[in-house]
Each structure stands twice: as C-alpha cells, then as structure tokens.
C-alpha cells in the first residue's frame, strides 16, 4: 500500500462515512489485520464507537473478518475495495444505460447500503420511483423485481456469502464469528418470491386512492414484520462484472477508431454473447462460430454472411490482434482477445496500452514527446541518434525531450558495453520504455492527484461554509413561504438577503466544485484503465 | 587513476558525456539550491474536461451520492462534545443515542458476536426508553406539560409544601417526571428537603405575610 493509496482511502472514508470510521479504517490499513482490542487501543476511541464503525465497514464489504485458530477474530481492511467508492457514479450510470431507471435505482440502493435482501431492495426502489411519478400513479413491484432478475441473470449483482446452515450441537459453543461461504453456481440464483405490492408515497393523501389494495398491503406488511420469505439471502453489486463491461466498451471503441463502425458492432456482438460465459480473469472469450455471430447480430445491421466473414477475417489479420481465429468448425470460430496476448513472440500490445499512456503525454510534454514515446514503444530500444532520425525531430529538441522524460522516469537508459571494462566511449546507451514501471508510476500519480483534488474541494467548501449555510437558510425560508403562499414582493425581499457579490461568490464556488468533481471522475477513468492493464499483465502465468 | 578526474573541472561524470549528447562548452543548467516550487509553472494548459450529457449526469450523481451518504445511518457522527458547563437547555435537546446503539439493524447472524453492543444495564436503561419516549407522538404536548411541571417546581422552592407534595405524587405516577425530579434534586447544591418552608410552624401563610403575627 503506497502512501498515496493510504491517503486517498482515508479521504474517501472520511467523506462518505465520517471521522470515526476513517480512524478505524486508517488504523487497519496501516497496520494490517488485527483483533478488536488492539484496534481500540490503537485508535484511542471508545470501544462502542469502534464496534459501530466496524459494523458499518463490514456491512459495506470494506473490511473482512476471520476467525483465528486461537479463537480471536481478526479484521482486515480491503484497500482496493475502498478505492472503488470513487467509481460508484460510473456504475450507477452504466446500470441506467443498460436497464433504465429501475436498474439505476437498484444498483444505487445496493451500493449505498452495502448489501440488501431482495424484498427490501425492491420495496425501497418502488417507493422511490413512486415519489417521482405523477400523482395517482404508483410503481408496481413486479416491474422492479423483473429488472432485479435481469440484473442477476447478467451477473451484475450477486449473492453474498451465506451463513452456514449446519445445526450446532448444544454442547459446542457457537463460534465467535460465522464462516460465510457461497458456491459459485449459487451466486446468481434468484429466490422464488412473489412480491406483491406497489410503491408507497410518503404523503398521506394518497392512501385513500390505494384503499382497494389495502387488504393486500396489510397482508404484505404483516409478512414483513415477521421474517420475510427471503431471510438471510443478501445481494451485493458484482463490481468485477461492471469492470468487464467497461473493458468491453473500451475494446469496442478501440476497434471502432481503428476500423469502422460495423466491425465494432461485430466485436460488440461477440462480446455480448460471451458476457456470462467468460470468467473474469480469462484472456480470451469462448470460441464463437461465425454462424452464431451472424444470428446474433442486431437487427439493424443487414450485412450478408460473406460480408461478415470478410470482416472477421480482417479483424483476425489485424496486427493488433483483437480477434483471433481458433478453428474452422461452423464456418470458422473466433475469439476476442481481451488482455495482452501471453507468450506471443511479438507481444502485441493490448487495447489498453495505447489509450492510456499516450494521451497523457501530449498534455504534459507536447505532441513531439508523444511521438518519441510511441516510437520507443514500438521499437523497444533505440540509440540517441536513431531516435532523432526516426522521429524526424532536430537533435537538440530530441535530446531535451528525452532527458525530460528520463528525469520523470518514463524512459530509461540501458547500457550495452562493447568491452568488459564498461568504458563510456565504447558503450551503447539505448533508450527504452519499461512499460510496467511507467504504468505503476502513472497510477501512483493518479492516486495522488485524486487525493489532492478531494482535499482542495473540501478546503473550498470549508472556506465558504458561512456563506453556504446562509444560502441554505434563505432557501429554506423561501420554500416555506412559497408553501404557505406569499406574495412576490415578500419573496423578493427574502431573496435580497443574499447580496450581489455574495451571489457571485456562490456561483464561483459552485463552478469550482463542479470542475473538481468532474476532474475526479475523469482521473478515475484513467485509474481504471491503468489498474486493469497492470492486473492483466501481472496475472500472466 | 581513480582520483585523477576529481577536483578538475566541475561536472565530471562516470560515463562519456558526449555520447549522451552534452557537448563541450555547453552551458549546463545551474545547480538547484532550493526545493522545487510548490506550484510549478504550467507549460501548457490542461485538456478540457469531458462534458456532454454523460459527464454532467455523472457529476450530478456524484454530488447526490455524497449528500445521500451523509444522511444515512452508516455515517457515524462523533458524540456530542461535552460542554464545559452544563446548560439548562441540554435537558431539552433530543440527543441521539450516541455511542451506545446502532441506528440500523444489521443481520447479527452475519457479524462476529463481539461486535454486538449490549443495551446497558438498568440505570441507563431508563434513559434509553426515556429518549425514544420523547419521540413518540404528541411531542409538543409532552414538552409543554413538562415545562409547566418544571415551572411549578421552580416556584415550589419558595412556595407551599402542599404543591410540592402534589408534584411528588404526580411525579410518582409517571416515571419520567419522577426521574426528572430526582435529577432536578440532584443538580442543585442544596438538598431540597432541607428547606423547611415553615409551614408546620406558626399560622398558615395564606394570609399576607406582611401582617404581624400576634
């Protein structure tokens, strides 16, 4: 865990869960797994506060616990999961694009609460949707539950590990902590529930309209006050699946930018067909025959079978090797190469390398630097003179750029001595790019920048706290006056309480905070790409 | 041989400087004598942020999420800071059950047993139902009633014993008032029962006190 990661984790915890949880999380992150009493001693908080914080963290899957052989329970923080909090808006937005409003709200509720049971989640989402609908209309549970089932079928949400059902003998004392486990195949099975009901509004005036359904609702409510039918089955968001989806999106857009729209559609179809069958860490999708692909193409694309075959051949022959041909049965079977190809002699770069490292460079160093960098990536090792020749950049500038990149550790020098005594005049000095090191360094920088952005945003809010509180009060007054029906003159008078310069200050503050937030989102995208790249390369057997 | 180059001409390197490209006589940058500036000058402006519908939606989502998470029970607020002087209004502030309870109901079967916070024993147990009792319906009326009873209590220190007795009887009927009275009694420095109003001594004080006693 680097310092930058630690700092970012603690900032995220503090912003979303408060200071007590932040202290507990910090202690766990810095010193590793420990039992409860050490934690209490370390943080200096009251034991009850620490217990509360641990409950919150476990609820949100940020901390896991393990029973040690000596009988104590040790808690361990999961730093990579804490960093995912940055990505919550992206998950929710993706769910919205795929499954509409019910899907979006379901994912949001699951993320906000860590894990929920199906009945609880469906009820909450239906209530929220009902709030936004017009008067008189309510959201039926069935629509929400069908979206839930679809989310589970495509593996976007999964079941949490369950409490073991084995009955304990009366003599043996119950273990201090349950050992939760779940089989892979059970993870996506939705329990058979008949959830009947409609969303409820908070206003009491609507109760009369639903009078006829009152009997049903009472039965429903009576059911929930006792144990609900799916007691003990909790659901959580499957972040890996979302990551897979983002990766597929990146692949498709890379293909589209390299070739054309139709080929990207072909790749998208192939990926969609193998969504559920591909394990999350696999490097290739399952082989798909071109007949299957032809059948699954979206209706709008009326391309003939031969055209499809031609596209597939083109994709397979492409030096970037997005698609590989793996057999001839069924008109040719093809796979999509999702990560960097292991063990191939040319080691073609995966779609991640180019999109990530290269666009960062022109912004910091200039487009010529980017040219040199790309050149080095391609040719692996080059001498000073060769760099100048290939990149077609005058010597002085090339030197300058190379040294700058060298000082930033993006390129490195490799010495190849001609003589055993390593005399400098008789040694080759080659410039090269160590991709993994450069990627890790950039990732570290990204974490640092997000942490800086967050701190700056908090600073801005703290500076203008007084003004923000005043504006909130004025808004509250305005709202209450409008509700009781005041005249325009009175409203105007209340609005005048905030003077012109103050209004401007508020505007500037809002603009700045929005900018900072948008930058955080953007840096998070880069973090995702870099992390996936590092992860996929490291996993190589 | 090893020490030959040392001291002669600054900037001697272990490798041949010309190979890397720094020719003889080229001006090297001056040595840095201080740490690099906190905000180095930006050579080129950063690229514009991705706007568009997606960017704006995610921005709104992010801010919404932040706001929502602050309101959830998972946001653990630190306990109310102990004031240096106990103020009268502290009694009326509806303080949340800090530190000693969890606002939401986790599934205790899934958590280690040691994390379960026990409900405190009897003494504090009375405060626990006390606080939620205040939340129960007819909030205002309760407080008004309480205010009135406390007003009376204030007067009673200088007024008749009968009222005090009445108060105590009323107080015994409801747990809260009894508890408050005890608290009230404990808070003052003087033991209330010490103050003998002098009722049992001499004629009734219903008359004007100004008149002389014969």
XYZ file of C-alpha atoms in Angstrom:
755
model
C 0.000 0.000 0.000
C 1.617 3.192 -1.057
C 1.299 6.425 0.826
C -0.819 7.878 -1.925
C -3.275 4.996 -1.746
C -3.489 5.267 2.025
C -4.192 8.945 1.880
C -6.848 8.519 -0.749
C -8.532 5.714 1.161
C -8.724 7.741 4.328
C -10.113 10.756 2.476
C -12.789 8.612 0.859
C -13.775 7.027 4.154
C -13.949 10.365 5.863
C -16.105 11.908 3.197
C -18.599 9.097 2.990
C -18.688 7.591 6.455
C -17.415 10.147 8.924
C -14.364 10.602 11.064
C -14.753 7.658 13.403
C -14.922 5.186 10.548
C -11.983 6.934 8.959
C -9.837 6.489 12.063
C -10.691 2.827 12.345
C -10.101 2.242 8.653
C -6.807 4.084 8.782
C -5.542 2.009 11.635
C -6.483 -1.205 9.865
C -4.925 -0.120 6.615
C -1.662 0.961 8.108
C -1.020 -1.924 10.442
C -2.734 -4.845 8.784
C -5.152 -7.376 10.243
C -5.710 -7.092 13.983
C -8.257 -8.097 16.600
C -10.725 -5.775 18.230
C -8.954 -4.851 21.442
C -5.754 -3.886 19.680
C -7.810 -1.729 17.410
C -9.459 0.024 20.333
C -6.102 0.681 21.910
C -4.635 1.921 18.686
C -7.290 4.405 17.701
C -7.979 5.733 21.166
C -11.723 5.716 20.575
C -14.388 4.275 22.799
C -14.989 0.550 22.297
C -18.584 1.157 21.313
C -17.588 3.608 18.665
C -15.085 1.166 17.236
C -17.678 -1.582 17.190
C -20.109 0.658 15.399
C -17.519 1.623 12.826
C -16.587 -1.992 12.232
C -20.214 -2.929 11.709
C -20.545 -0.195 9.100
C -17.377 -1.256 7.325
C -18.337 -4.925 7.279
C -21.793 -4.076 6.031
C -20.249 -2.336 3.045
C -17.742 -5.117 2.348
C -14.833 -2.825 3.062
C -13.492 -4.937 5.888
C -13.494 -8.671 6.253
C -13.071 -10.742 9.330
C -11.509 -14.083 10.000
C -11.544 -16.368 12.977
C -8.024 -17.158 14.019
C -7.150 -20.614 15.310
C -6.631 -19.163 18.787
C -10.236 -18.049 18.882
C -9.923 -14.339 18.348
C -11.409 -12.605 15.371
C -9.145 -10.538 13.186
C -10.296 -7.736 10.946
C -8.656 -6.784 7.718
C -9.344 -3.789 5.548
C -9.682 -4.215 1.795
C -7.973 -1.241 0.301
C -8.824 -1.938 -3.305
C -12.491 -2.105 -2.439
C -12.307 1.229 -0.638
C -10.846 2.812 -3.747
C -13.855 1.669 -5.722
C -16.008 4.194 -3.907
C -14.672 6.676 -6.445
C -16.295 4.709 -9.195
C -19.800 4.478 -7.798
C -21.256 7.147 -10.156
C -19.911 5.250 -13.145
C -21.520 2.007 -12.030
C -24.841 3.681 -11.482
C -24.713 5.425 -14.826
C -23.904 2.178 -16.603
C -26.837 0.466 -14.936
C -29.023 3.311 -16.096
C -27.945 2.979 -19.709
C -28.488 -0.760 -19.660
C -31.605 -1.195 -17.573
C -33.238 2.154 -17.253
C -34.445 3.842 -14.119
C -35.347 0.781 -12.020
C -31.927 -0.696 -12.746
C -30.200 2.522 -11.842
C -32.016 2.844 -8.548
C -31.489 -0.807 -7.656
C -27.758 -0.528 -8.132
C -27.712 2.743 -6.238
C -29.556 1.296 -3.258
C -27.280 -1.714 -3.180
C -24.215 0.486 -3.292
C -25.496 2.833 -0.614
C -26.404 0.072 1.787
C -23.667 -2.432 1.080
C -25.940 -5.406 0.820
C -29.682 -5.810 0.953
C -32.193 -8.582 0.655
C -34.256 -8.690 -2.493
C -37.562 -7.834 -0.893
C -36.050 -4.874 0.900
C -34.339 -3.546 -2.195
C -37.402 -3.908 -4.378
C -39.584 -2.163 -1.801
C -37.226 0.764 -1.468
C -36.802 1.252 -5.174
C -40.519 1.066 -5.805
C -41.087 3.729 -3.170
C -38.508 5.990 -4.695
C -39.876 5.575 -8.160
C -43.352 6.258 -6.927
C -42.148 9.522 -5.436
C -41.058 10.761 -8.801
C -44.126 9.689 -10.695
C -47.172 11.832 -11.065
C -49.903 11.842 -8.519
C -52.080 8.844 -8.615
C -49.641 6.512 -10.281
C -47.608 4.027 -8.365
C -44.814 1.730 -9.308
C -45.627 -1.902 -9.229
C -43.233 -4.253 -7.517
C -43.340 -6.660 -10.411
C -41.562 -4.328 -12.783
C -38.817 -3.669 -10.304
C -38.391 -7.342 -9.494
C -38.174 -8.249 -13.144
C -35.347 -5.737 -13.506
C -33.749 -7.278 -10.446
C -33.935 -10.708 -12.014
C -32.400 -9.422 -15.211
C -29.558 -7.841 -13.293
C -28.926 -11.134 -11.539
C -29.066 -13.095 -14.781
C -26.424 -10.970 -16.398
C -24.358 -11.240 -13.215
C -24.312 -7.570 -12.399
C -25.455 -8.353 -8.904
C -24.612 -11.428 -6.932
C -25.498 -13.112 -3.709
C -23.436 -12.513 -0.649
C -21.807 -15.464 1.065
C -24.268 -17.120 3.380
C -24.272 -18.170 6.977
C -23.721 -21.902 7.184
C -26.862 -23.812 7.892
C -25.363 -26.696 9.782
C -27.030 -27.096 13.156
C -24.644 -26.757 16.013
C -24.740 -29.233 18.796
C -25.812 -27.843 22.128
C -22.509 -28.742 23.751
C -20.145 -26.985 21.411
C -20.151 -23.227 21.922
C -21.085 -21.230 18.831
C -18.084 -19.856 17.001
C -17.235 -16.231 17.668
C -17.858 -15.338 14.063
C -19.722 -17.129 11.296
C -17.734 -18.531 8.428
C -19.537 -17.245 5.387
C -19.232 -19.114 2.150
C -21.077 -19.493 -1.083
C -20.676 -21.787 -4.061
C -20.000 -20.239 -7.409
C -23.035 -21.741 -9.010
C -25.410 -20.423 -6.387
C -24.310 -16.894 -6.731
C -26.841 -15.732 -9.213
C -29.893 -17.748 -8.365
C -32.803 -15.530 -7.535
C -35.083 -16.929 -4.856
C -38.666 -17.545 -5.859
C -40.579 -14.746 -4.312
C -43.938 -13.460 -5.106
C -43.567 -9.862 -4.276
C -46.916 -8.287 -4.486
C -47.473 -4.685 -3.834
C -46.998 -1.210 -5.043
C -44.724 1.555 -4.072
C -45.857 3.791 -1.280
C -45.754 7.510 -1.230
C -44.858 9.445 1.791
C -47.889 11.748 1.617
C -50.872 10.503 3.485
C -53.338 11.939 0.982
C -52.659 9.159 -1.436
C -53.663 6.494 0.969
C -57.300 6.735 0.058
C -56.638 6.049 -3.563
C -54.998 2.824 -2.718
C -57.828 1.816 -0.494
C -58.777 -1.176 -2.563
C -55.301 -2.561 -2.279
C -55.212 -2.018 1.423
C -56.065 -5.583 2.217
C -53.212 -6.831 0.103
C -50.853 -4.325 1.576
C -51.732 -5.253 5.075
C -51.000 -8.815 4.292
C -47.703 -7.753 2.821
C -46.868 -5.631 5.817
C -47.884 -8.374 8.135
C -45.490 -10.598 6.273
C -42.584 -8.222 6.593
C -42.978 -7.702 10.299
C -42.206 -11.365 10.709
C -39.315 -12.837 8.820
C -39.519 -12.077 5.124
C -39.537 -15.100 2.836
C -36.001 -14.489 1.609
C -34.476 -14.030 5.004
C -30.738 -14.419 5.093
C -30.241 -14.053 1.356
C -28.455 -10.817 0.688
C -27.381 -9.331 -2.584
C -24.464 -7.135 -3.436
C -23.172 -5.462 -6.555
C -20.721 -7.508 -8.599
C -18.031 -4.969 -9.301
C -15.947 -7.339 -11.402
C -18.731 -7.677 -13.887
C -19.009 -3.933 -14.220
C -15.297 -3.761 -14.841
C -15.645 -6.378 -17.510
C -18.323 -4.267 -19.095
C -16.141 -1.156 -19.076
C -13.358 -3.190 -20.634
C -15.645 -4.381 -23.377
C -16.689 -0.837 -24.042
C -13.078 0.241 -24.346
C -12.355 -2.626 -26.732
C -15.295 -1.782 -28.928
C -14.350 1.861 -29.149
C -10.753 0.949 -29.922
C -11.913 -1.238 -32.782
C -14.231 1.481 -33.992
C -11.457 4.041 -34.054
C -9.107 1.700 -35.820
C -11.502 0.249 -38.351
C -15.089 1.250 -38.832
C -18.431 1.210 -37.136
C -19.584 -2.136 -38.496
C -16.549 -4.007 -37.315
C -17.022 -2.538 -33.890
C -20.577 -3.794 -33.937
C -19.335 -7.250 -34.795
C -16.952 -7.207 -31.877
C -19.645 -5.879 -29.610
C -21.933 -8.726 -30.572
C -19.240 -11.263 -29.919
C -18.569 -9.784 -26.520
C -22.209 -9.671 -25.612
C -22.684 -13.284 -26.480
C -19.867 -14.355 -24.257
C -20.596 -11.959 -21.411
C -21.737 -14.505 -18.973
C -19.584 -17.406 -20.045
C -16.250 -15.674 -19.737
C -14.610 -15.913 -16.356
C -13.490 -12.570 -15.113
C -9.771 -13.206 -15.394
C -9.727 -15.023 -18.692
C -7.637 -13.745 -21.512
C -9.864 -14.982 -24.325
C -13.554 -15.343 -24.706
C -15.054 -18.683 -25.556
C -14.786 -19.582 -29.225
C -17.808 -18.499 -31.192
C -18.640 -19.781 -34.609
C -19.382 -17.269 -37.275
C -22.830 -18.739 -37.760
C -23.726 -17.898 -34.212
C -22.358 -14.442 -34.629
C -24.381 -13.958 -37.740
C -27.520 -14.984 -35.968
C -26.937 -12.691 -33.017
C -26.141 -9.544 -34.903
C -28.513 -6.746 -34.006
C -31.453 -6.404 -36.310
C -30.405 -3.108 -37.810
C -27.253 -4.425 -39.375
C -28.195 -6.160 -42.575
C -24.895 -7.460 -43.718
C -24.640 -10.639 -45.630
C -22.887 -13.732 -44.390
C -19.942 -13.267 -46.736
C -19.507 -9.702 -45.628
C -19.458 -10.835 -42.044
C -16.842 -13.434 -42.872
C -14.745 -10.826 -44.558
C -14.971 -8.576 -41.547
C -13.979 -11.403 -39.267
C -11.015 -12.236 -41.450
C -9.939 -8.621 -41.436
C -10.211 -8.420 -37.690
C -8.248 -11.603 -37.256
C -5.484 -10.406 -39.515
C -5.138 -7.064 -37.866
C -1.724 -6.691 -36.220
C -3.333 -5.516 -33.034
C -4.989 -8.919 -32.799
C -8.276 -8.041 -31.254
C -9.823 -11.135 -32.652
C -8.143 -14.464 -33.107
C -9.170 -17.325 -35.249
C -9.277 -20.534 -33.324
C -10.764 -23.105 -35.601
C -12.764 -23.791 -38.677
C -15.859 -25.533 -37.467
C -19.180 -23.878 -38.148
C -17.746 -21.510 -40.675
C -14.773 -20.510 -38.581
C -14.625 -19.882 -34.871
C -13.245 -16.725 -33.449
C -12.319 -15.446 -30.065
C -11.767 -11.982 -28.793
C -8.506 -11.307 -27.091
C -9.372 -9.426 -24.014
C -5.967 -8.929 -22.494
C -2.456 -8.789 -23.711
C -1.589 -11.963 -25.525
C 0.658 -14.075 -23.339
C 3.762 -15.607 -24.765
C 3.472 -14.450 -28.352
C 6.791 -13.516 -29.770
C 5.773 -10.105 -30.866
C 3.693 -9.480 -27.739
C 1.218 -7.200 -29.394
C 0.066 -4.531 -27.052
C -3.463 -4.911 -25.799
C -6.002 -2.232 -26.416
C -5.209 -0.701 -23.068
C -1.714 0.327 -23.534
C -2.216 2.794 -26.238
C -5.264 4.564 -24.965
C -3.800 5.145 -21.567
C -0.179 6.110 -21.594
C -0.077 8.037 -24.787
C -2.803 10.610 -24.381
C -1.282 11.623 -21.068
C 1.953 12.655 -22.646
C 0.983 15.397 -25.066
C -0.703 17.231 -22.265
C 2.377 17.359 -20.165
C 5.212 17.292 -22.595
C 3.976 18.128 -26.037
C 2.995 16.156 -29.063
C 6.583 15.593 -30.137
C 7.395 13.885 -26.937
C 4.433 11.679 -27.558
C 5.828 10.838 -30.938
C 9.156 9.822 -29.438
C 7.402 7.785 -26.799
C 5.309 5.913 -29.305
C 8.401 5.256 -31.320
C 10.187 3.806 -28.346
C 7.222 1.637 -27.517
C 7.274 0.223 -30.953
C 10.944 -0.268 -31.430
C 11.784 -1.148 -27.877
C 15.403 0.026 -27.811
C 16.848 2.922 -29.698
C 20.000 4.927 -29.564
C 20.016 8.669 -29.274
C 20.870 9.162 -32.923
C 18.268 6.696 -34.113
C 15.593 8.465 -32.132
C 16.373 11.708 -33.871
C 16.281 10.060 -37.262
C 13.115 8.059 -36.880
C 11.130 10.742 -35.161
C 12.302 13.420 -37.565
C 12.956 15.883 -34.814
C 16.051 18.092 -34.676
C 18.788 16.798 -32.415
C 18.700 19.469 -29.774
C 14.978 19.203 -29.215
C 15.074 15.444 -29.211
C 17.786 15.469 -26.591
C 15.898 17.874 -24.447
C 12.699 15.863 -24.571
C 14.452 12.610 -23.903
C 16.160 13.995 -20.835
C 12.940 15.377 -19.532
C 11.207 12.055 -19.908
C 14.213 10.391 -18.379
C 14.056 12.616 -15.360
C 10.383 11.724 -14.976
C 11.297 8.055 -15.196
C 9.116 7.410 -18.184
C 12.023 6.186 -20.256
C 15.162 4.555 -19.015
C 18.674 4.029 -20.265
C 20.045 0.634 -20.986
C 23.771 0.198 -21.209
C 25.306 -2.335 -23.523
C 29.063 -2.443 -23.107
C 31.258 -3.371 -26.002
C 34.283 -4.010 -23.870
C 34.453 -5.716 -20.490
C 35.634 -2.612 -18.732
C 32.455 -0.675 -19.497
C 34.331 2.279 -20.837
C 31.865 5.020 -21.597
C 33.207 5.782 -25.039
C 32.774 2.190 -26.068
C 29.293 1.529 -24.697
C 25.952 1.711 -26.339
C 23.340 3.672 -24.492
C 19.865 2.704 -25.528
C 16.666 4.392 -24.565
C 13.821 2.131 -23.687
C 10.432 2.216 -22.063
C 9.733 -0.080 -19.157
C 6.013 -0.293 -19.554
C 5.072 -1.826 -16.246
C 7.152 0.600 -14.251
C 5.796 3.538 -16.187
C 2.247 2.308 -15.720
C 2.693 1.893 -11.981
C 4.259 5.293 -11.660
C 1.399 6.894 -13.515
C -1.094 5.052 -11.356
C 0.594 6.320 -8.237
C 0.399 9.814 -9.636
C -3.274 9.373 -10.371
C -4.000 8.406 -6.797
C -2.086 11.411 -5.623
C -3.979 13.728 -7.913
C -7.378 12.446 -6.852
C -6.409 12.874 -3.211
C -5.246 16.412 -3.939
C -8.451 17.203 -5.771
C -10.545 15.973 -2.896
C -8.613 17.968 -0.365
C -8.890 21.076 -2.450
C -12.608 20.628 -2.786
C -13.014 20.189 0.954
C -10.904 23.261 1.500
C -13.109 25.303 -0.786
C -16.220 24.160 0.997
C -14.727 24.936 4.387
C -13.695 28.411 3.336
C -17.179 29.304 2.245
C -19.035 27.454 4.942
C -20.688 30.525 6.383
C -21.945 31.643 3.022
C -23.260 28.200 2.170
C -25.162 27.957 5.426
C -26.692 31.362 4.865
C -27.848 30.448 1.392
C -29.343 27.215 2.663
C -31.279 29.072 5.313
C -32.591 31.537 2.769
C -33.701 28.718 0.526
C -35.487 27.046 3.373
C -37.291 30.269 4.194
C -38.249 30.756 0.575
C -39.575 27.254 0.294
C -41.695 27.557 3.387
C -43.016 30.912 2.297
C -43.946 29.584 -1.071
C -45.714 26.684 0.502
C -47.825 28.987 2.614
C -48.476 31.227 -0.356
C -46.616 34.509 -0.023
C -46.638 37.372 -2.468
C -43.918 38.036 -4.958
C -42.777 41.140 -3.122
C -42.133 39.234 0.076
C -40.277 36.518 -1.775
C -38.199 39.129 -3.475
C -37.362 40.686 -0.172
C -36.151 37.391 1.197
C -34.068 36.778 -1.866
C -32.428 40.123 -1.380
C -30.917 38.836 1.820
C -28.140 37.423 -0.281
C -26.286 40.351 -1.766
C -24.906 40.554 -5.281
C -21.235 39.888 -4.506
C -22.249 37.023 -2.298
C -24.234 35.556 -5.111
C -21.234 35.792 -7.349
C -19.106 34.147 -4.765
C -21.570 31.309 -4.561
C -21.540 30.958 -8.321
C -17.778 30.765 -8.426
C -17.756 28.233 -5.633
C -20.288 26.078 -7.418
C -18.368 26.236 -10.652
C -15.118 25.296 -8.979
C -16.603 22.411 -7.070
C -18.218 21.089 -10.229
C -14.958 21.297 -12.073
C -13.109 19.467 -9.358
C -15.743 16.752 -9.235
C -15.649 16.268 -12.978
C -11.866 16.009 -12.854
C -12.108 13.361 -10.164
C -14.380 11.358 -12.420
C -12.001 11.671 -15.291
C -8.954 10.668 -13.286
C -10.889 7.677 -12.076
C -11.321 6.520 -15.660
C -7.588 6.619 -16.150
C -7.129 4.762 -12.879
C -9.430 2.054 -14.150
C -7.513 1.604 -17.378
C -4.137 1.530 -15.669
C -5.292 -0.848 -12.968
C -6.786 -3.268 -15.477
C -3.625 -3.177 -17.510
C -1.388 -3.876 -14.552
C -3.677 -6.547 -13.265
C -3.923 -8.344 -16.570
C -0.198 -8.272 -17.151
C 0.652 -9.460 -13.701
C -1.743 -12.350 -13.912
C 0.078 -13.797 -16.847
C 1.147 -17.346 -15.996
C 43.945 6.739 -11.694
C 40.742 6.752 -9.797
C 41.247 10.128 -8.282
C 42.564 11.787 -11.371
C 39.420 13.419 -12.520
C 38.380 14.645 -9.160
C 38.580 18.311 -8.487
C 39.402 19.219 -12.056
C 36.539 20.929 -13.707
C 33.120 20.596 -12.349
C 30.513 18.232 -13.694
C 32.696 15.188 -14.355
C 30.575 12.149 -14.912
C 31.363 8.467 -14.901
C 30.276 7.991 -18.472
C 31.278 9.778 -21.573
C 29.220 12.886 -21.565
C 29.454 13.356 -25.290
C 27.739 10.093 -26.008
C 24.645 11.280 -24.235
C 24.784 14.486 -26.161
C 26.122 17.223 -23.919
C 28.924 18.730 -25.945
C 31.987 20.504 -24.570
C 31.373 24.024 -23.504
C 27.607 23.699 -23.491
C 26.088 25.568 -20.631
C 24.673 23.194 -18.103
C 21.700 24.365 -16.051
C 22.767 25.958 -12.762
C 22.673 23.743 -9.672
C 19.431 23.864 -7.757
C 19.790 25.285 -4.281
C 16.218 25.007 -3.054
C 13.342 22.569 -3.311
C 11.221 22.808 -6.422
C 8.405 25.342 -6.199
C 5.075 24.258 -4.780
C 3.137 25.231 -7.874
C 5.477 24.896 -10.847
C 4.535 26.949 -13.857
C 2.219 25.140 -16.238
C 3.790 24.861 -19.621
C 0.646 24.067 -21.461
C -2.959 24.197 -20.444
C -4.686 21.001 -19.444
C -7.095 19.371 -21.835
C -10.745 20.322 -21.400
C -12.857 18.114 -19.184
C -15.208 15.691 -20.881
C -18.529 17.414 -20.858
C -21.635 16.298 -22.554
C -24.620 14.571 -21.146
C -22.737 11.656 -19.688
C -20.233 13.806 -17.865
C -22.880 16.042 -16.395
C -25.038 13.167 -15.307
C -22.155 11.504 -13.549
C -21.264 14.786 -11.883
C -24.789 15.171 -10.567
C -24.768 11.546 -9.439
C -21.540 12.026 -7.561
C -22.807 15.019 -5.653
C -26.100 13.308 -4.939
C -24.340 10.255 -3.601
C -22.216 12.348 -1.295
C -25.220 14.113 0.078
C -27.206 10.925 0.479
C -24.444 9.110 2.287
C -24.192 11.824 4.876
C -27.802 11.265 5.801
C -27.677 7.509 6.098
C -27.212 5.837 9.474
C -23.886 4.491 8.244
C -22.396 7.928 8.633
C -21.140 7.658 12.155
C -21.258 11.021 13.800
C -18.919 11.613 16.678
C -20.563 12.055 20.054
C -21.775 15.486 21.058
C -18.871 17.376 22.539
C -19.010 17.697 26.297
C -19.708 21.267 27.157
C -17.680 22.803 29.896
C -20.755 23.984 31.774
C -23.942 22.032 31.831
C -26.585 24.201 30.408
C -30.232 24.215 31.137
C -31.145 23.633 27.532
C -29.224 20.366 27.444
C -32.151 18.690 29.066
C -34.425 19.546 26.204
C -32.164 18.721 23.354
C -33.098 15.466 21.732
C -29.737 13.857 21.684
C -29.363 10.785 19.579
C -28.353 7.617 21.392
C -24.703 8.187 20.705
C -22.087 5.553 21.177
C -24.337 3.028 22.683
C -26.552 1.834 19.907
C -26.698 1.295 16.200
C -29.294 3.171 14.233
C -29.859 0.446 11.698
C -30.456 -3.230 12.086
C -27.690 -5.344 10.720
C -28.176 -9.038 10.435
C -26.385 -10.120 13.594
C -26.021 -13.650 12.362
C -23.553 -12.481 9.782
C -21.341 -10.499 12.111
C -18.907 -11.617 14.790
C -20.554 -11.794 18.156
C -18.161 -9.426 19.845
C -19.410 -6.534 17.753
C -22.861 -6.573 19.231
C -23.338 -3.652 21.560
C -25.325 -4.673 24.573
C -28.109 -2.480 25.833
C -26.853 -1.004 29.053
C -27.977 -2.070 32.465
C -30.807 -0.740 34.490
C -29.825 2.769 35.347
C -29.066 3.747 31.843
C -31.839 1.545 30.693
C -34.225 4.133 31.907
C -32.704 6.782 29.771
C -32.955 4.617 26.710
C -36.719 4.327 26.865
C -36.765 7.919 28.024
C -35.308 9.310 24.874
C -37.475 7.347 22.461
C -40.479 8.088 24.559
C -39.974 11.681 23.755
C -40.022 10.851 20.098
C -43.365 9.190 20.361
C -46.398 11.130 19.191
C -47.633 14.272 20.898
C -44.157 15.571 21.254
C -45.209 19.121 21.785
C -47.770 18.408 24.395
C -45.376 16.395 26.433
C -42.827 19.146 26.401
C -45.413 21.742 27.344
C -46.606 19.593 30.165
C -43.095 19.103 31.304
C -42.377 22.792 31.079
C -45.387 23.528 33.163
C -44.480 20.995 35.756
C -40.957 22.259 35.910
C -42.186 25.805 36.208
C -44.172 24.736 39.135
C -41.156 23.053 40.572
C -39.245 26.288 40.282
C -41.861 28.092 42.229
C -42.225 25.402 44.758
C -38.881 26.078 46.302
C -40.352 29.283 47.636
C -43.977 28.212 47.747
C -46.116 25.861 49.713
C -45.262 22.430 50.719
C -48.602 21.120 49.537
C -47.822 21.799 45.977
C -44.572 20.079 46.375
C -46.306 17.079 47.750
C -48.737 17.194 44.887
C -45.866 17.383 42.489
C -44.254 14.407 44.000
C -47.442 12.444 43.757
C -47.901 13.391 40.169
C -44.330 12.610 39.610
C -44.678 9.150 41.013
C -47.389 8.324 38.540
C -45.165 8.922 35.578
C -41.712 7.561 35.538
C -40.278 10.476 33.620
C -41.307 13.150 35.971
C -40.091 11.208 38.900
C -36.807 10.737 37.187
C -36.619 14.376 36.290
C -37.396 15.409 39.745
C -34.699 13.238 41.117
C -32.358 14.691 38.591
C -33.518 18.120 39.448
C -32.994 17.428 43.069
C -29.574 16.114 42.453
C -28.473 19.016 40.350
C -28.905 21.727 42.865
C -26.328 22.186 45.510
C -28.803 22.281 48.296
C -30.828 19.388 49.449
C -34.380 20.480 48.808
C -35.821 18.711 51.728
C -33.619 20.821 53.949
C -35.640 23.855 53.177
C -38.309 23.802 55.670
C -40.885 26.203 54.478
C -42.021 26.820 57.934
C -45.474 25.556 57.205
C -45.681 23.447 60.205
C -44.511 26.338 62.274
C -46.972 29.044 63.126
C -50.167 30.024 61.363
C -50.938 29.364 57.743
C -49.163 31.529 55.303
C -52.291 32.053 53.294
C -52.593 35.435 54.826
C -50.440 38.249 53.703
C -47.086 37.731 55.120
C -46.809 41.391 55.887
C -49.134 41.368 58.739
C -47.571 40.875 62.014
C -48.021 37.715 63.816
C -49.716 38.036 67.101
